[in-house]
Amino acid sequence: MNGALPDAFDGPGRRALAALVANGLAQAACVVAGALAVRTVFQGLGTVGAAGPALWAILLVLAGSGAALAGLRWLERVQAERLGQTYAARVRLLLFDALARQPQRVAARAHGALLMRVAGDSAALRRWLARGVPRLIVGGLAGGLALAVLLRWLAPVGGVALAAYALTAVALATAARRTTPAVRAARRRQAALAAELGDRLGALATVHLFGQAGRERRRLDRRQRAVVQAMVAQRRALAGLAALSQAGAAVAAALALGAGAWWVQQGGATVADLAGAVALLALAGPSVAGLGRVAADHEAARVARERLGALLTGMSSAPAIAAGPATHAEPHGSGPAAGQERQVTRPGGAIAVALRAVTLRGVVDDVTASVPPGGRVAIVGANGAGKSSLLALACGLVAPDSGDLTLDGMPIAALSPADLRRRVGVVSPEVPLLRGTLGRNLSYARPRASVGRRERVAALCGVDELLQQLPQGEATRLAGGARNLSWGQRQRIAWARALLSGPGLLLLDEPDAHLDAASAGHLDRILQRFPGTVLMVTHDLQRLRMADEVWHLEAGRLVERGTPADLLAGATRTRTLFARQLRRVS
């Protein structure tokens, strides 16, 4: 990843460009043929008997060239749209791939601003390729051939038109550069508004519960006014380019007509020659007049490329999620026989985890610890102690700044992303359910899981009971984050999603928070029957006592480590942390 966008004209893009050039040449030929037909018709007006078959043939050529020109312009739009859409799709996939490789702290920036990059800026590139490039190619070919013919027919007319068009092009190039600040400001304002909307729409419950709807509306209104001003300023600048090109085309036509009339008066050309020249300018003129829109599209695309390139460069400089060479994991079996619930999740073995002086700047500080295969570790501490960050390190969502983290003795950076995802299952509020069917979410990590395996995991996690309550079963549609389900129902689906892939290491980030009694019972069954290794962040005394070992974090440091019995019996920080719950059960 070097921060560079792909070349729009490599591979299929080169073929599309060649097709557009061929189309442009054909359109230029139609323009010249039409102008020649007009010239011939006017020449025949002064000839007795000209209204015979020859004249009708010429008129047929004129009509045919017009019809062919219309068809070619239709084809041009189709070819150009395919070129633009194909390139925009490549850019969106490139951005998705780059984001998917980023650690969570890099990828979790404002969703609205990211959407502006993925959708808005890629759309600007699409418009340039689908609208600007074709107009530039076809307009350049048509205008160039028209000028060449004019210079041959009527040198004064061609010379005046060439000079006027050249001055218009220079003026457009100069004016286009001056629109860049307005385009950049508009994109910034749009991104800020999108980020604001995305954040507030995702937290409407907070807005309502704290009675801040009016305040947020005023804030949104200020953002919108800024966007309106920026967009109007951008439109004013870009509309100026369109006006400049149209004015240039009109002035060029007027000057050329005046030069032609003078040349006819001087006896250097006939009225028929002038009529053909006027027809040529009329047919080629729209291509020249459209150069203002071409310049506007180019400036918008240039700003979009800068923004997308900066985003990709920023992501390339951040440490990526582990993406080492592919390793060969033990193949998953087809699942145990019915009734063997101990083997419901992983046909292979549990995973040993070891951390040696692991540091993640600002959140995890020099942590050294290990857990044997099949061990249960409860990670405890106050809010902000680094517990969730430790889990993010263990699953490769975040790369440590220093230290070593190994799974079964293998550095996590040496595991391919696919192998890592097979070995590690994660349940966390930071890993939400996706919009779509319940069944798709269940099998997200392992789409081809057997029916028997799905049923066993569903029974272990209590999803089978949930499916019986939902009329559409696995076909039930989930909103983003499964907001149309209760918290306990979401957790059951998340547990099953993590277990279905058969991981050897299960990472649980506060899985017991806000659970109803039935869901809590299913969580206990998972902890008892899962054969792999478990790292679990918890604030619950009952789950703490189910662990083999406790890791107590404070300000990112591992300050206590031991069995639940030892840490709850003495004068320890862990006992102090759970003092209130201990008093309730004593």
CSV table of N, CA and C in Angstrom, one decimal, residues 54-66:
chain,number,residue,atom,x,y,z
A,54,ALA,N,-29.4,14.2,-57.4
A,54,ALA,CA,-28.2,14.5,-56.8
A,54,ALA,C,-28.4,15.3,-55.5
A,55,LEU,N,-29.4,16.3,-55.5
A,55,LEU,CA,-29.7,17.1,-54.4
A,55,LEU,C,-30.3,16.2,-53.3
A,56,TRP,N,-31.2,15.3,-53.7
A,56,TRP,CA,-31.8,14.5,-52.6
A,56,TRP,C,-30.8,13.5,-52.0
A,57,ALA,N,-29.8,13.1,-52.8
A,57,ALA,CA,-28.8,12.2,-52.3
A,57,ALA,C,-27.9,13.0,-51.2
A,58,ILE,N,-27.7,14.3,-51.5
A,58,ILE,CA,-26.9,15.1,-50.6
A,58,ILE,C,-27.7,15.3,-49.3
A,59,LEU,N,-29.0,15.6,-49.5
A,59,LEU,CA,-29.8,15.8,-48.3
A,59,LEU,C,-29.8,14.5,-47.4
A,60,LEU,N,-29.8,13.3,-48.1
A,60,LEU,CA,-29.8,12.0,-47.4
A,60,LEU,C,-28.5,11.9,-46.7
A,61,VAL,N,-27.4,12.3,-47.3
A,61,VAL,CA,-26.1,12.2,-46.5
A,61,VAL,C,-26.2,13.1,-45.3
A,62,LEU,N,-26.8,14.3,-45.5
A,62,LEU,CA,-26.9,15.2,-44.3
A,62,LEU,C,-27.7,14.6,-43.2
A,63,ALA,N,-28.9,14.1,-43.6
A,63,ALA,CA,-29.7,13.4,-42.5
A,63,ALA,C,-29.0,12.2,-41.9
A,64,GLY,N,-28.4,11.4,-42.8
A,64,GLY,CA,-27.7,10.2,-42.2
A,64,GLY,C,-26.5,10.6,-41.3
A,65,SER,N,-25.8,11.6,-41.6
A,65,SER,CA,-24.7,12.0,-40.7
A,65,SER,C,-25.2,12.5,-39.4
A,66,GLY,N,-26.4,13.2,-39.5
A,66,GLY,CA,-27.0,13.7,-38.2
A,66,GLY,C,-27.5,12.5,-37.3
